[in-house]
Tab-separated table of C-alpha atoms in Angstrom:
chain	number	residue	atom	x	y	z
O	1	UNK	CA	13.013	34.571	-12.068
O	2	UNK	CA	14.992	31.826	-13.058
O	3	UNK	CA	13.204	28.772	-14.698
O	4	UNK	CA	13.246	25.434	-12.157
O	5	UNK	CA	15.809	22.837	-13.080
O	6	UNK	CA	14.591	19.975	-14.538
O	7	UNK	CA	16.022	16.772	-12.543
O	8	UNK	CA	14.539	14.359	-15.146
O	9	UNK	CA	13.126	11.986	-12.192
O	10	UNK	CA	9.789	10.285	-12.521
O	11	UNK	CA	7.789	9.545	-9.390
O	12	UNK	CA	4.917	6.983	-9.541
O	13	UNK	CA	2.355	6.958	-7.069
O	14	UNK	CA	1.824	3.245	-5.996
O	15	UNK	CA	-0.884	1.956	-3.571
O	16	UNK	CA	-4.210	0.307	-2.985
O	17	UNK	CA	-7.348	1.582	-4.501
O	18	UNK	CA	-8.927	4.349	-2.486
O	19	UNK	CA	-5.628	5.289	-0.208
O	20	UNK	CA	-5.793	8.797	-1.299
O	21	UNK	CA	-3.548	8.587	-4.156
O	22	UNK	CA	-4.699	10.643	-6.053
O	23	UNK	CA	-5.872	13.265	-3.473
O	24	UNK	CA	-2.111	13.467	-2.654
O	25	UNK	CA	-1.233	13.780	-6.513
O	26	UNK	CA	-3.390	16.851	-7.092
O	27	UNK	CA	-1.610	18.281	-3.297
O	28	UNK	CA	1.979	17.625	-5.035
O	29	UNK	CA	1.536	19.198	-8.190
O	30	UNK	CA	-1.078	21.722	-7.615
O	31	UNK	CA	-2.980	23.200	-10.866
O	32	UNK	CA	-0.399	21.605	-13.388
O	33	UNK	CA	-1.830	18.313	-13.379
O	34	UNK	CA	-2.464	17.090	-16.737
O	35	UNK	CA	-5.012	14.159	-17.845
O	36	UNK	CA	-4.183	11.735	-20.258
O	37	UNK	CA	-5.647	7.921	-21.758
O	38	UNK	CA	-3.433	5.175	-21.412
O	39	UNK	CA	-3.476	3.718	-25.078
O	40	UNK	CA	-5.019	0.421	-25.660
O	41	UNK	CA	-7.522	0.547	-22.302
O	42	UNK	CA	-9.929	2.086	-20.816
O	43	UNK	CA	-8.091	2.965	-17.601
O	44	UNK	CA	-6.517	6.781	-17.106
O	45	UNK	CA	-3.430	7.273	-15.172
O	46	UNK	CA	-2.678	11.068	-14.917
O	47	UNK	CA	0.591	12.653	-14.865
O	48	UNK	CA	1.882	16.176	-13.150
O	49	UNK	CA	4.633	18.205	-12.321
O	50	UNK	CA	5.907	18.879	-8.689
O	51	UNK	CA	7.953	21.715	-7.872
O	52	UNK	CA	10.088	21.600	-5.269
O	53	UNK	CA	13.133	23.301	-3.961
O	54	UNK	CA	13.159	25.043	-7.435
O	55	UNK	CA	14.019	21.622	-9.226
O	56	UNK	CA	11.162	19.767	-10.758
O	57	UNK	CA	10.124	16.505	-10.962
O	58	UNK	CA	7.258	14.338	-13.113
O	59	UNK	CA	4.864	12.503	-10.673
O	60	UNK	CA	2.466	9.874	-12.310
O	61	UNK	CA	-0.905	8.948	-10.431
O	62	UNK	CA	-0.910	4.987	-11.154
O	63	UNK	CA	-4.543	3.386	-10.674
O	64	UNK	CA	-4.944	1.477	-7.194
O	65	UNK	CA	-3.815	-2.199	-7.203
O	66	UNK	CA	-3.809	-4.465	-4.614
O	67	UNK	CA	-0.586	-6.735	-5.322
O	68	UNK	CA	1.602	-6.788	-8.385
O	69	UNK	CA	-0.231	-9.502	-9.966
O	70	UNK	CA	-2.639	-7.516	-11.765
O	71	UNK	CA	-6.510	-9.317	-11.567
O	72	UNK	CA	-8.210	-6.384	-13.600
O	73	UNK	CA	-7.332	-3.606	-16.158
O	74	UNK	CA	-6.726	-1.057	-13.638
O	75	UNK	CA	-4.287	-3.426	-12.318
O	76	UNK	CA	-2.497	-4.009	-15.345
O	77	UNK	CA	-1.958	-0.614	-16.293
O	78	UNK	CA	-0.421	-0.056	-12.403
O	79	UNK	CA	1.591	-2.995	-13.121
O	80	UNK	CA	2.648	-2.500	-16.674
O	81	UNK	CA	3.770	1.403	-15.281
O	82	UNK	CA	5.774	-0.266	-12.956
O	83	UNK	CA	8.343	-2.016	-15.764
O	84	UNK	CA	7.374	0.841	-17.610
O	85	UNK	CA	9.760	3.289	-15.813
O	86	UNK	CA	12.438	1.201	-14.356
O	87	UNK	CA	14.335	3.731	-13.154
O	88	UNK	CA	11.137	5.584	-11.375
O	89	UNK	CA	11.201	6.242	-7.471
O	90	UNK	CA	8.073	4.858	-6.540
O	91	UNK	CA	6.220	6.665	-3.445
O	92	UNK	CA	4.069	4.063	-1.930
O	93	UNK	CA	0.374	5.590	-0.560
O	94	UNK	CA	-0.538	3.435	2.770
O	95	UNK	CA	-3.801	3.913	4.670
O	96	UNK	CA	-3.406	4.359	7.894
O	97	UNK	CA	-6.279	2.726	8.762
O	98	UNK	CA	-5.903	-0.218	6.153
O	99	UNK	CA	-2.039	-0.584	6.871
O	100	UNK	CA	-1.877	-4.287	6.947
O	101	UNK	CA	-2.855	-4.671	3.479
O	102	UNK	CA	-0.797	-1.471	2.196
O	103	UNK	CA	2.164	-3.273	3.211
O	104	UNK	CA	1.637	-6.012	1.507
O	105	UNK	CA	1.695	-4.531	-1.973
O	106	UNK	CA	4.635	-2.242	-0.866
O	107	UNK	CA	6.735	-5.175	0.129
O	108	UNK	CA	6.364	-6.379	-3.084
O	109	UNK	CA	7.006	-3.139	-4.964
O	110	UNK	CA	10.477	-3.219	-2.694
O	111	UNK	CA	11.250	-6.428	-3.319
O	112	UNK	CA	11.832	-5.362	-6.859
O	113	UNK	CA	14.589	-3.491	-5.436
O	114	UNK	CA	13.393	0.504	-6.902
O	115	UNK	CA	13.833	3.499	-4.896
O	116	UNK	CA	11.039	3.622	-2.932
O	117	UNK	CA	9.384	6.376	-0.366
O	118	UNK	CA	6.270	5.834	1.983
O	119	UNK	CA	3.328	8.164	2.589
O	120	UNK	CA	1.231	7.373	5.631
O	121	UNK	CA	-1.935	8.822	4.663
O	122	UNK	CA	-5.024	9.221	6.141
O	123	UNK	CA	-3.472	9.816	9.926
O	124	UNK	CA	-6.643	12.210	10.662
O	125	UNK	CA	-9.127	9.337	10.261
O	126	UNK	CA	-6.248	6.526	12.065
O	127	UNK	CA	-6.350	8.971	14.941
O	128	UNK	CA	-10.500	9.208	14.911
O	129	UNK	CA	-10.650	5.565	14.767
O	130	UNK	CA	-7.931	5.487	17.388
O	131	UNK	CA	-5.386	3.477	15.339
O	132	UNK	CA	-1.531	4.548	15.506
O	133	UNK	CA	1.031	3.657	13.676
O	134	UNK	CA	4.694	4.073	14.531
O	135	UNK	CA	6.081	5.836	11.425
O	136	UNK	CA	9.737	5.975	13.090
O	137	UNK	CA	9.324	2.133	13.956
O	138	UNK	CA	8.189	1.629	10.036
O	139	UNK	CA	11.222	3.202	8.850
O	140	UNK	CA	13.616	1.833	11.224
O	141	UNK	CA	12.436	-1.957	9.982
O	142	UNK	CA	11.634	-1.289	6.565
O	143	UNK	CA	14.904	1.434	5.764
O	144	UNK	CA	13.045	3.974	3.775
O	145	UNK	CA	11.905	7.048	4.931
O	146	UNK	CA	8.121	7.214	6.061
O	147	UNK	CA	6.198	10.619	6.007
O	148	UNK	CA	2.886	10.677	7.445
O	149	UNK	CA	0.275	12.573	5.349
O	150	UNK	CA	-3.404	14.141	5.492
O	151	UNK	CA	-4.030	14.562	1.809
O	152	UNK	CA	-7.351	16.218	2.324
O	153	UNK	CA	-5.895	19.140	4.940
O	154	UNK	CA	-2.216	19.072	3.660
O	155	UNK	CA	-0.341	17.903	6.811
O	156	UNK	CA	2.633	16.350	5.524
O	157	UNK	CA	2.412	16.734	2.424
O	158	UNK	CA	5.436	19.660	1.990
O	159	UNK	CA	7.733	17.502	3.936
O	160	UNK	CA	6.829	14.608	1.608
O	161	UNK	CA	7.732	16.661	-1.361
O	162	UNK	CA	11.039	17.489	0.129
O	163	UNK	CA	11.816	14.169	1.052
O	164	UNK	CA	11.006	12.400	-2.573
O	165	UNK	CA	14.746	12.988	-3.195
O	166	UNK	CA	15.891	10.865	-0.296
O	167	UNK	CA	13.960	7.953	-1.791
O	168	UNK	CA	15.971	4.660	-1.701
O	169	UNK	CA	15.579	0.960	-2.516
O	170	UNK	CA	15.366	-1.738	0.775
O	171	UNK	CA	17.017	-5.108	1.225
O	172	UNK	CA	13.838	-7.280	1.757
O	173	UNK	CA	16.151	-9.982	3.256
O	174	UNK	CA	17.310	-7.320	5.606
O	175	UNK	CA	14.097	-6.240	6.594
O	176	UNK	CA	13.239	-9.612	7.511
O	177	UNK	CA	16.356	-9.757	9.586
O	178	UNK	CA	15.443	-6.754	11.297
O	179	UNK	CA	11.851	-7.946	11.976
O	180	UNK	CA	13.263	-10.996	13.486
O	181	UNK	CA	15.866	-9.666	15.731
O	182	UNK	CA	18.778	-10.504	14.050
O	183	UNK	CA	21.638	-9.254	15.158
O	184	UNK	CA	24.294	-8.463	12.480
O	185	UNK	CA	21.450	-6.484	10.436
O	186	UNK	CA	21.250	-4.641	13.474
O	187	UNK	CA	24.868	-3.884	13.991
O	188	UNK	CA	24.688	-2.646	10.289
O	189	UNK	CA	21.678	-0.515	11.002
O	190	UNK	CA	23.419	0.952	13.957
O	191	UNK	CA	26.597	2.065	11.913
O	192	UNK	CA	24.205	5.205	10.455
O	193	UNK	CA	22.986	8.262	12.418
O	194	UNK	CA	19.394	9.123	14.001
O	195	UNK	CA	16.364	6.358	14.146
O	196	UNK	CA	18.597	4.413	11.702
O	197	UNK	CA	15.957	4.210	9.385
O	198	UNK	CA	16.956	5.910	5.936
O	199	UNK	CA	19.622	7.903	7.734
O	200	UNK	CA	18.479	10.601	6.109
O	201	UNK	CA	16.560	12.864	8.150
O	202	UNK	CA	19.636	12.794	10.901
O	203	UNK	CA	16.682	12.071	13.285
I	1	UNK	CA	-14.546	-27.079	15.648
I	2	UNK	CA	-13.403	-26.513	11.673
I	3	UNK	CA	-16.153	-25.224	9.233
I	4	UNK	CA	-15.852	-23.544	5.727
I	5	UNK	CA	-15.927	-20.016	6.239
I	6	UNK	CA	-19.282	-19.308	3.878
I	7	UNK	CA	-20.579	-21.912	6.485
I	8	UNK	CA	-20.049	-19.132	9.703
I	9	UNK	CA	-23.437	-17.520	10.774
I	10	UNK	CA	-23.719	-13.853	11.418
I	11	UNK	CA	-21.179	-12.548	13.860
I	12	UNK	CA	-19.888	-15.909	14.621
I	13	UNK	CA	-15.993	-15.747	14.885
I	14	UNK	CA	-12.798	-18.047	13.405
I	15	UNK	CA	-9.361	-18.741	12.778
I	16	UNK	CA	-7.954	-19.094	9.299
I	17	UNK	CA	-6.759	-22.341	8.867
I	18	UNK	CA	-6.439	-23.415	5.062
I	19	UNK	CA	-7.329	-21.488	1.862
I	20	UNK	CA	-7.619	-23.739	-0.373
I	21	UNK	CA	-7.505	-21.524	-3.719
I	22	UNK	CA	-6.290	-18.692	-5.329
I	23	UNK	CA	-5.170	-17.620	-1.553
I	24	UNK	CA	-2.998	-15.114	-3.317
I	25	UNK	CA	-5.830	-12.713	-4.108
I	26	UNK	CA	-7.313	-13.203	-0.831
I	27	UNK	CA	-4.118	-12.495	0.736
I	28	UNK	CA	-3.372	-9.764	-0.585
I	29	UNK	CA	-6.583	-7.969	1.134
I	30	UNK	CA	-5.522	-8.859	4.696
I	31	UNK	CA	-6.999	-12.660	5.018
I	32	UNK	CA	-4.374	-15.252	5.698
I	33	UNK	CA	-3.910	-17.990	7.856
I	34	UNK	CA	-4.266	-17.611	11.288
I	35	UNK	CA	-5.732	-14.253	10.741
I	36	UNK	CA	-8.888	-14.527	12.885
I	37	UNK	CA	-12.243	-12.579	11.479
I	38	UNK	CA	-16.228	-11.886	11.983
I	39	UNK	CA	-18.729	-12.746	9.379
I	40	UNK	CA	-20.822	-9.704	8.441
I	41	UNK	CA	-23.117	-10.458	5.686
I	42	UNK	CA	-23.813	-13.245	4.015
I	43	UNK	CA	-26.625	-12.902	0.982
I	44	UNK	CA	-29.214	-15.605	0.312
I	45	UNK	CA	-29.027	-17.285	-3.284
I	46	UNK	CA	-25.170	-17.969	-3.461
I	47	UNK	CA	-24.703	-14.049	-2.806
I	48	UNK	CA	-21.264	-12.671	-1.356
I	49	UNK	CA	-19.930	-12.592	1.868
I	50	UNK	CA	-18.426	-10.112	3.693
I	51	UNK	CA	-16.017	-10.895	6.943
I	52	UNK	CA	-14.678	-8.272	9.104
I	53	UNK	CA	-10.794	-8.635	9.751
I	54	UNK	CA	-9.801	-5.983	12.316
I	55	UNK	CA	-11.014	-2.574	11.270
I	56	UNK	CA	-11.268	-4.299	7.278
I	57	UNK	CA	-14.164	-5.307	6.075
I	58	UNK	CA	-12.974	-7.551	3.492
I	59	UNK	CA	-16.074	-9.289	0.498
I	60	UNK	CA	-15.728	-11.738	-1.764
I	61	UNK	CA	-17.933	-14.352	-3.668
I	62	UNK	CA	-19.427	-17.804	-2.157
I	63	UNK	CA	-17.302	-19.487	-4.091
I	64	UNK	CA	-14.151	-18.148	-2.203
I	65	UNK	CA	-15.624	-18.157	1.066
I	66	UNK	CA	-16.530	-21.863	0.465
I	67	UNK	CA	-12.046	-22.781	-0.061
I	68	UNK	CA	-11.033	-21.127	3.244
I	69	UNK	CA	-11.325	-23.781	5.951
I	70	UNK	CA	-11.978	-21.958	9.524
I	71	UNK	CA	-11.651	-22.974	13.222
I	72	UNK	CA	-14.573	-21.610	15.498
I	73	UNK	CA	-14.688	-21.916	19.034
């Protein structure tokens, strides 16, 4: 069988401590996940390769942060990953039962303008606790796609994979244009196909 | 009637109104202004205090809960 091609991208796994990062990590790359100490502190990050479509990809498991200004040494190391790999698509990890404060650190990770992708996870305990969240809305305002996830049974998490490659980085002024009704950022959303989201999907 | 929020007694209710202080760490956990909450727990001897915003149960020190100003009532 012919070896997977290499596409050279680097994923980093961004969200707030205890989103199911990492259960999601070890779901993407399976049994190749590799350990490894981040020089100079006492915090890991691990790194692992996802196969997918027969091309692969490195994915890097960044410790939980809450925003991008770091207030501990897990923080730091997220942070200092961050400008580490500027050319990284970062998929963002939300809680769907913590969403409010998810979003926060995600709208700063897209304000620095990098490719970005959003996992819902958790959507088995949003829907015991009888929270929903309107993925399709998410992505229509925020203009990147937005895969909802159960790390711990797997839901999701193949359509995830396949839609890494269709990250892309969001206009936060357009966002806010979009959250406030205005028009013209409308109009411009209109112009693609589908939920006019990522126009990706063709939804 | 405004009060500082380490000043709220068990299960009493507010409205953010001010944080005075470092608000950026606070807000990024879900408490802003005009974000209404519950206090939870509050610990004797300058212990911390925990406030429940929407399903979030969100703890920090007396210290912090003493620089957010809240509106009861």
């Amino acid at each position: 069988m012919n070896e997977p091609i290499d596409t050279g991208t680097t994923v980093l796994m961004v969200g707030n401590p205890n989103v199911g990062k990492s259960a999601l990590f070890n779901r993407l790359t399976g049994a190749n996940a590799v350990v490894s100490n981040y020089p100079g502190t006492t915090v890991d990050y691990t790194e692992g390769t996802l196969i997918e479509a027969h091309r692969t990809c490195t994915i890097i498991d960044v410790p939980g942060t809450y925003s991008l200004t770091p207030r501990d040494a897990a923080e730091e190391v997220a942070v200092r990953l961050l400008g580490e790999y500027p050319g990284a698509v970062v998929l963002l990890v939300l809680d769907a039962t913590r969403i409010e404060r998810g979003l926060y650190l995600a709208l700063e990770v897209i304000e620095r303008g990098v490719p970005c992708i959003i996992a819902l996870n958790m959507t088995d305990a949003a829907h015991d606790k009888h929270i929903s969240v309107d993925a399709a809305e998410m992505e229509r305002v925020l203009g990147i796609p937005v895969i909802e996830t159960t790390a711990i049974s797997g839901e999701g998490v193949k359509q995830l994979a396949g839609m890494i490659r269709n990250a892309k980085a969001a206009d936060i002024s357009a966002i806010s244009g979009r959250l406030n009704g205005d028009g013209a950022a409308e109009e411009m959303v209109a112009l693609r196909s589908g939920c006019s989201g990522c126009g990706v999907c063709g939804r | 009637m405004r009060k500082k929020l380490s000043e709220l007694a068990f299960g009493e209710t507010g409205v953010v109104t001010e944080i005075l202080a470092s608000g950026r760490e606070l807000n990024c956990m879900g408490l802003r202004k005009g974000k209404g909450l519950k206090m939870v727990t509050k610990q004797p001897i300058k212990g911390p205090v925990v406030v429940l915003i929407g399903e979030v149960e969100i703890a920090m020190g007396i210290r912090m809960a003493e620089q957010v100003t809240v509106e009861t009532g």
